[in-house]
mmCIF file with all atom_site columns, C-alpha atoms in Angstrom:
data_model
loop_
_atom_site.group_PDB
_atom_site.id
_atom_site.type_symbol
_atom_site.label_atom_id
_atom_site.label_alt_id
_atom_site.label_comp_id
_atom_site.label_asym_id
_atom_site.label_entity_id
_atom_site.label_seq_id
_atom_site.pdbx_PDB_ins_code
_atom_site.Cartn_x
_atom_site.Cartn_y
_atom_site.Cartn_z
_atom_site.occupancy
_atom_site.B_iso_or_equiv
_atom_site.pdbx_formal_charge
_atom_site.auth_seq_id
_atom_site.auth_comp_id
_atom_site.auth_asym_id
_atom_site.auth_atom_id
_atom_site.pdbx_PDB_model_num
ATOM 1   C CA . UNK A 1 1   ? -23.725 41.453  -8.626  1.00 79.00 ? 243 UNK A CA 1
ATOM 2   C CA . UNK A 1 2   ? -25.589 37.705  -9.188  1.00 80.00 ? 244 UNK A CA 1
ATOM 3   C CA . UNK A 1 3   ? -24.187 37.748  -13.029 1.00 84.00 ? 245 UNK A CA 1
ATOM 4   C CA . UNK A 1 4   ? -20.896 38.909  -12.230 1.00 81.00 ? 246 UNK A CA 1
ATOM 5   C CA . UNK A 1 5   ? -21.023 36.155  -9.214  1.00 77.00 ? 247 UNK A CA 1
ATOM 6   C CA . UNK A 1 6   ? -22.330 33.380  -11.485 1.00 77.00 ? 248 UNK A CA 1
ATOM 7   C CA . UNK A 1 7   ? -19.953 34.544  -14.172 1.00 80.00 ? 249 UNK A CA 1
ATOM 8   C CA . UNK A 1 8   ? -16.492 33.944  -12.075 1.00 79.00 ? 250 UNK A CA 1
ATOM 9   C CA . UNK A 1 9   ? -17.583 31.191  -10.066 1.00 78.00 ? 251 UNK A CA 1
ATOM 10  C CA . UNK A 1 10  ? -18.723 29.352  -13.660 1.00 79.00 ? 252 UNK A CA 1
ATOM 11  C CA . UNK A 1 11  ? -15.016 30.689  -15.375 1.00 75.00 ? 253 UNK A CA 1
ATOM 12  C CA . UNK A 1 12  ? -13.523 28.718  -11.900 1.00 67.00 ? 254 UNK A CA 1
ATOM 13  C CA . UNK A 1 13  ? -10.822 25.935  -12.945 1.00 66.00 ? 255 UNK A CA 1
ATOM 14  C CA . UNK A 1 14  ? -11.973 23.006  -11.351 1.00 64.00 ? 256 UNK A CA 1
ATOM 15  C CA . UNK A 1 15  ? -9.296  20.897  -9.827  1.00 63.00 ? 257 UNK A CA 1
ATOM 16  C CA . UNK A 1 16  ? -9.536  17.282  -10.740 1.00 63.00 ? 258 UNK A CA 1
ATOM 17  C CA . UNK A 1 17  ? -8.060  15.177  -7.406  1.00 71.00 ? 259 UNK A CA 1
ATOM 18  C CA . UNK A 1 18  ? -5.681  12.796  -8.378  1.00 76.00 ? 260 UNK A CA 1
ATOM 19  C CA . UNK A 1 19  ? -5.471  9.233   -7.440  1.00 78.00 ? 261 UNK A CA 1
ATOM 20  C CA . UNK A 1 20  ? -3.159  8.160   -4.688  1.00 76.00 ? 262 UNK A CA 1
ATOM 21  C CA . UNK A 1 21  ? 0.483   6.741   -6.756  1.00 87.00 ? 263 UNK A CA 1
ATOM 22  C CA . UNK A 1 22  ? 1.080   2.996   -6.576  1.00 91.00 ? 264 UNK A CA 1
ATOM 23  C CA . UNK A 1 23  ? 2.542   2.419   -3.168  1.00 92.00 ? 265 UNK A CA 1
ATOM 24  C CA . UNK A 1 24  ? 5.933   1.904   -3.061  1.00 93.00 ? 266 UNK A CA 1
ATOM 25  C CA . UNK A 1 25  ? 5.809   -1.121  -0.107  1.00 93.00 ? 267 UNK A CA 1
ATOM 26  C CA . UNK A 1 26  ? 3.339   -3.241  1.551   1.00 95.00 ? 268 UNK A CA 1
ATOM 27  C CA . UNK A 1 27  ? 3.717   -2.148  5.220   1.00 96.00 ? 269 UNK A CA 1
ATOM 28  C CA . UNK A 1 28  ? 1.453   -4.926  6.272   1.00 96.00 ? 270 UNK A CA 1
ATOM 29  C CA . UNK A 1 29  ? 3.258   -6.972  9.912   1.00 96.00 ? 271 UNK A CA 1
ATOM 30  C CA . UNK A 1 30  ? 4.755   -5.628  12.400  1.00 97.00 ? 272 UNK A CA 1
ATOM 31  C CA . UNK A 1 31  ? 7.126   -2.417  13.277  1.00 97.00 ? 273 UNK A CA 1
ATOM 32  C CA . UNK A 1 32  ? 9.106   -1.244  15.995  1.00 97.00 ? 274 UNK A CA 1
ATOM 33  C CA . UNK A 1 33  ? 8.750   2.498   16.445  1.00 98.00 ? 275 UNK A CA 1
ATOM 34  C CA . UNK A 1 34  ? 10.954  5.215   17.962  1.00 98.00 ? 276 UNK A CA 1
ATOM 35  C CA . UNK A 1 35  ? 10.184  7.732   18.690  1.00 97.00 ? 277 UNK A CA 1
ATOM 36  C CA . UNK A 1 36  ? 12.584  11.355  20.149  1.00 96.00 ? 278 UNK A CA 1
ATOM 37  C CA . UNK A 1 37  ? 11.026  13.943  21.503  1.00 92.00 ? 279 UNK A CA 1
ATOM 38  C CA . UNK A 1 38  ? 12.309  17.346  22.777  1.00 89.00 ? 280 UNK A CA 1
ATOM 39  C CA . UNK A 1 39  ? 12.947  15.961  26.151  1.00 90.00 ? 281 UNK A CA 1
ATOM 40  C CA . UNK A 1 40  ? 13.524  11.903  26.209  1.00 93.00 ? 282 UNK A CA 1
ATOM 41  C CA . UNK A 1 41  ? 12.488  9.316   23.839  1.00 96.00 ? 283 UNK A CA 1
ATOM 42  C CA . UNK A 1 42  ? 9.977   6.657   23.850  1.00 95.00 ? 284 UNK A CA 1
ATOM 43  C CA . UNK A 1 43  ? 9.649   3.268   21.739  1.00 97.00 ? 285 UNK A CA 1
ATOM 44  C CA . UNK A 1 44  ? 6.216   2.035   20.298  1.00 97.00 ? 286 UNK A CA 1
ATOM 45  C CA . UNK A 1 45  ? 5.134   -0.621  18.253  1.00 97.00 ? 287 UNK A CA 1
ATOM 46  C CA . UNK A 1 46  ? 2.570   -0.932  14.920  1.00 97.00 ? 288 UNK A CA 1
ATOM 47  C CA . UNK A 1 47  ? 1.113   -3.631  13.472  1.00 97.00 ? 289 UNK A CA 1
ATOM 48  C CA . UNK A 1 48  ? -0.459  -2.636  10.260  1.00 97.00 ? 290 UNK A CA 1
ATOM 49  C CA . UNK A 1 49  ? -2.657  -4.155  7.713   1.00 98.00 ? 291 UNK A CA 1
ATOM 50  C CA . UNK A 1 50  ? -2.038  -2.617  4.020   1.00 97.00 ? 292 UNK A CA 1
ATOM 51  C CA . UNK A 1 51  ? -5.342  -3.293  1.555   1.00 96.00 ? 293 UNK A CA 1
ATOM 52  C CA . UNK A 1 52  ? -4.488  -1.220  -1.444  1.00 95.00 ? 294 UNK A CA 1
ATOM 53  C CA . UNK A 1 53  ? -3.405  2.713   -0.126  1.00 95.00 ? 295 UNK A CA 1
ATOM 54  C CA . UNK A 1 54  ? -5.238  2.172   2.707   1.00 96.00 ? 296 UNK A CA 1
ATOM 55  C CA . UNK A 1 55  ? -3.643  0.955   6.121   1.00 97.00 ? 297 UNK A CA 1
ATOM 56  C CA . UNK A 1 56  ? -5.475  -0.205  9.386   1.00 98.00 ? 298 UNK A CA 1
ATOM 57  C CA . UNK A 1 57  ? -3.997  -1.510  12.310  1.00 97.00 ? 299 UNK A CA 1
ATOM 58  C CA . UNK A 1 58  ? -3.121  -1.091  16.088  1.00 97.00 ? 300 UNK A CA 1
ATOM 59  C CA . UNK A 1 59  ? -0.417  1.606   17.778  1.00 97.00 ? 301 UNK A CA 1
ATOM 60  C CA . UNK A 1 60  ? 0.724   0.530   20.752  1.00 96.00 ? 302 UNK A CA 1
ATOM 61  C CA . UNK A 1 61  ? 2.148   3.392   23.046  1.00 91.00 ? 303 UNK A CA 1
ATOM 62  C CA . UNK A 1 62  ? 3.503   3.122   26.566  1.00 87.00 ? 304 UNK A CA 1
ATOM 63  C CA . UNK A 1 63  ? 0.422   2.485   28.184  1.00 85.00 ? 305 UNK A CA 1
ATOM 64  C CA . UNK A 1 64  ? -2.001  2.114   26.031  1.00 87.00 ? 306 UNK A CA 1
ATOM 65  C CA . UNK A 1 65  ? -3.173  0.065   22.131  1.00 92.00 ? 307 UNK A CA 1
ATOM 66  C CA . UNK A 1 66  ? -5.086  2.204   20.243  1.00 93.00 ? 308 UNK A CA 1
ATOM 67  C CA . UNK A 1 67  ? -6.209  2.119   16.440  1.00 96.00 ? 309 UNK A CA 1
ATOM 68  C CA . UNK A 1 68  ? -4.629  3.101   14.348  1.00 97.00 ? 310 UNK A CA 1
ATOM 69  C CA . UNK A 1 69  ? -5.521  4.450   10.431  1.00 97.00 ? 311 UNK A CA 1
ATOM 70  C CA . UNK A 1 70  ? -3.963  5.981   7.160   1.00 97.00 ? 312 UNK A CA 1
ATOM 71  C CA . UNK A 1 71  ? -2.296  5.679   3.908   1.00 97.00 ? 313 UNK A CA 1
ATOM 72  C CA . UNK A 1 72  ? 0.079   5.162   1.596   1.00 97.00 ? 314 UNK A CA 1
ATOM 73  C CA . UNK A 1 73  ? 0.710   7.511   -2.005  1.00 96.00 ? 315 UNK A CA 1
ATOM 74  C CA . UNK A 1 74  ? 4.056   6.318   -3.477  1.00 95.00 ? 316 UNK A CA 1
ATOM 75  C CA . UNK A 1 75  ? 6.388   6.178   -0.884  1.00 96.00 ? 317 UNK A CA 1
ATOM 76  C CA . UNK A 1 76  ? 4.685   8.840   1.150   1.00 97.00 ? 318 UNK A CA 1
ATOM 77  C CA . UNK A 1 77  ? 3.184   7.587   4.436   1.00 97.00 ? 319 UNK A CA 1
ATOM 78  C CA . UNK A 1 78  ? 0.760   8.894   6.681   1.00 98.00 ? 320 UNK A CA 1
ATOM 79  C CA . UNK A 1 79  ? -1.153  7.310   10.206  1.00 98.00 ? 321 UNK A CA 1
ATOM 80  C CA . UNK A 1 80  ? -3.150  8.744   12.721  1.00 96.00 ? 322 UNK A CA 1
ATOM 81  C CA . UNK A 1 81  ? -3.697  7.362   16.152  1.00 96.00 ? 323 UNK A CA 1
ATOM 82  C CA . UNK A 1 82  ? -6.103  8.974   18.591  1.00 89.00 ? 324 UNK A CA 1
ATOM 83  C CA . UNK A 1 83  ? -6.901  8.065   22.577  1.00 81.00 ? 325 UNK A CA 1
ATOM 84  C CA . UNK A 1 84  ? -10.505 9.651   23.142  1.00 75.00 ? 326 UNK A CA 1
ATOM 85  C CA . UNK A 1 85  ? -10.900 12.382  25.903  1.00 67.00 ? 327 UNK A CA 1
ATOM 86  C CA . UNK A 1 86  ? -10.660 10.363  29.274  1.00 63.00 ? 328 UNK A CA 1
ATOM 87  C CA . UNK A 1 87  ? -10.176 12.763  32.629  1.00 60.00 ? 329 UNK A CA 1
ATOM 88  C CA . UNK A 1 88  ? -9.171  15.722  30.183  1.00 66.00 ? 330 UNK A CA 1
ATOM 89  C CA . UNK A 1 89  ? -7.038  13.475  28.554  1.00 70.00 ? 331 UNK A CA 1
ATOM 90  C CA . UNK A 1 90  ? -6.295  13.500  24.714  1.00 79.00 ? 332 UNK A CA 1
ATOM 91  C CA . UNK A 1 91  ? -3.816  12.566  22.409  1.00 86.00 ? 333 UNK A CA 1
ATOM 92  C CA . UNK A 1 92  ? -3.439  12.823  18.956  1.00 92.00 ? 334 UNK A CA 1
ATOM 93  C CA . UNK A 1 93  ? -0.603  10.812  16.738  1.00 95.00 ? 335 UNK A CA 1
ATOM 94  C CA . UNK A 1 94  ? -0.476  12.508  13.549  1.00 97.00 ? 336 UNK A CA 1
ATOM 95  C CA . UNK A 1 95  ? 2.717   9.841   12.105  1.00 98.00 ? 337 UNK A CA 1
ATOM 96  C CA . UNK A 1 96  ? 4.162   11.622  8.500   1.00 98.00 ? 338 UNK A CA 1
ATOM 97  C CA . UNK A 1 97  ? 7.155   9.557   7.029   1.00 97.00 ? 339 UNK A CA 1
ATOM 98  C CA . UNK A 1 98  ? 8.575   8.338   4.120   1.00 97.00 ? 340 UNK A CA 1
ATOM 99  C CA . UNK A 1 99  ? 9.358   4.402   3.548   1.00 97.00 ? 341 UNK A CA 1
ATOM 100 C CA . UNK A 1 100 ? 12.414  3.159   2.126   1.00 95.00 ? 342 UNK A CA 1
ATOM 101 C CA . UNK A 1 101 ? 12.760  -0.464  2.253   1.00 92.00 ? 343 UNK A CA 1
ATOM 102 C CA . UNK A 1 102 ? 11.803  -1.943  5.650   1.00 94.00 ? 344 UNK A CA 1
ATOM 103 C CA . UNK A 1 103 ? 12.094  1.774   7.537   1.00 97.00 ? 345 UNK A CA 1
ATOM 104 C CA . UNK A 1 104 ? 9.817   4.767   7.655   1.00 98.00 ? 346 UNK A CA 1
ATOM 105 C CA . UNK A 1 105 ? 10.961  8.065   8.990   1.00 98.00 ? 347 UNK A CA 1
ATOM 106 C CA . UNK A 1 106 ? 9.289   11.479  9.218   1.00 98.00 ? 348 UNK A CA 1
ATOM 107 C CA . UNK A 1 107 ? 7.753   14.047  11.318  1.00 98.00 ? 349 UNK A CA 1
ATOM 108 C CA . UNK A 1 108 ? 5.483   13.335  14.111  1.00 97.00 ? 350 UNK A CA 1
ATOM 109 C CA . UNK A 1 109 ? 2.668   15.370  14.962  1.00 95.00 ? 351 UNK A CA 1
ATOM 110 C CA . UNK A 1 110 ? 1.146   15.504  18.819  1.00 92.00 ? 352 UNK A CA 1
ATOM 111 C CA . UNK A 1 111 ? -1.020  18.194  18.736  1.00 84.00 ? 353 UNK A CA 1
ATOM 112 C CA . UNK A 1 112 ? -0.988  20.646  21.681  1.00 81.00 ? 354 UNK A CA 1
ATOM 113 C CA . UNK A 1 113 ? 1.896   18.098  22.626  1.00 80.00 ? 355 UNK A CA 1
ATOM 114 C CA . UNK A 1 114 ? 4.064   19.445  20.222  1.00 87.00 ? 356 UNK A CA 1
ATOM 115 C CA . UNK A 1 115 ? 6.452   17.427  17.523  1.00 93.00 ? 357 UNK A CA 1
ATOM 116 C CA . UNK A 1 116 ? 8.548   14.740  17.556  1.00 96.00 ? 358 UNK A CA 1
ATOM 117 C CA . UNK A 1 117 ? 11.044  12.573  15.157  1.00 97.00 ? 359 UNK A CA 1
ATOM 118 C CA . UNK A 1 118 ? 9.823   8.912   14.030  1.00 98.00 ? 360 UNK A CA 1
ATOM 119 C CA . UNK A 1 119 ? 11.770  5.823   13.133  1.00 98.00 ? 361 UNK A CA 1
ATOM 120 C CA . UNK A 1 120 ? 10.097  2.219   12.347  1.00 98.00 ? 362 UNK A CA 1
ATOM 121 C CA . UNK A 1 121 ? 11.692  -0.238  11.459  1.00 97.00 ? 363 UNK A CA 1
ATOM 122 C CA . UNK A 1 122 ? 9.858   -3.738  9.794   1.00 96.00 ? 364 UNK A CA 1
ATOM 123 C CA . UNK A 1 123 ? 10.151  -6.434  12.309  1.00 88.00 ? 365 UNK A CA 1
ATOM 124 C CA . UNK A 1 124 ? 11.367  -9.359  11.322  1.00 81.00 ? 366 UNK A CA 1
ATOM 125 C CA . UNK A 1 125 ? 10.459  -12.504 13.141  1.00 70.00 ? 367 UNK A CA 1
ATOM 126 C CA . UNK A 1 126 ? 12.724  -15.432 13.092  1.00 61.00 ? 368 UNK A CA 1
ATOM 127 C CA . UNK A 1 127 ? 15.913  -13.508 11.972  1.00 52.00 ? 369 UNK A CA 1
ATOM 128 C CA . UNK A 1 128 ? 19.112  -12.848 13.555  1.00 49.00 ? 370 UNK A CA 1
#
């Protein structure tokens, strides 16, 4: 059984990750977010930081600013945004888009909150 083991697990293709694609956009400044969920909408903003693939920044909800994390491969976005267990409390952004231009639109993820629909659009101080 230990040679026959050995022997598949050695014959295994090994899958070589690839690198993330040149992003398409810096996302770097500030976005206005909307977001619609089943029952009412909501409007949020981002100000995000772009260093390479890798984004860093701040979400800020209704209530709350919380950090917020991801990256970018291509045109493909994705963020997360968390607000720690407080009183039983937890939320989870999971943010999936894609960017085109100065918008990103996708899926939005909220855990045992369900899903919602995402729109941000770059803001654009000084500008009519």
């Amino acid at each position: 059984v230990a040679d026959r083991l050995h022997a598949v697990l050695a014959g295994a293709k090994k899958t070589a990750r690839n690198p993330p694609a040149e992003p398409a956009a810096d996302l770097s400044g500030e976005w206005n977010v909307h977001i619609e969920f089943a029952a009412g909408s909501s409007d949020h903003t981002l100000s995000l930081r772009q260093q390479g693939s890798r984004i860093t920044g701040v979400h800020q909800g209704d209530f709350i600013s919380r950090d917020i994390y991801g990256s970018i491969d291509g045109d493909a976005v994705k963020l997360l945004s968390q607000v720690g267990e407080s009183h039983g409390f937890a939320l989870t952004y999971r943010f999936t888009g894609v960017v085109q231009g100065d918008s990103i639109s996708g899926p939005l993820d909220l855990g045992e909150y369900r899903s919602a629909k995402w729109t941000a659009t770059r803001h654009h101080f000084g500008r009519a």
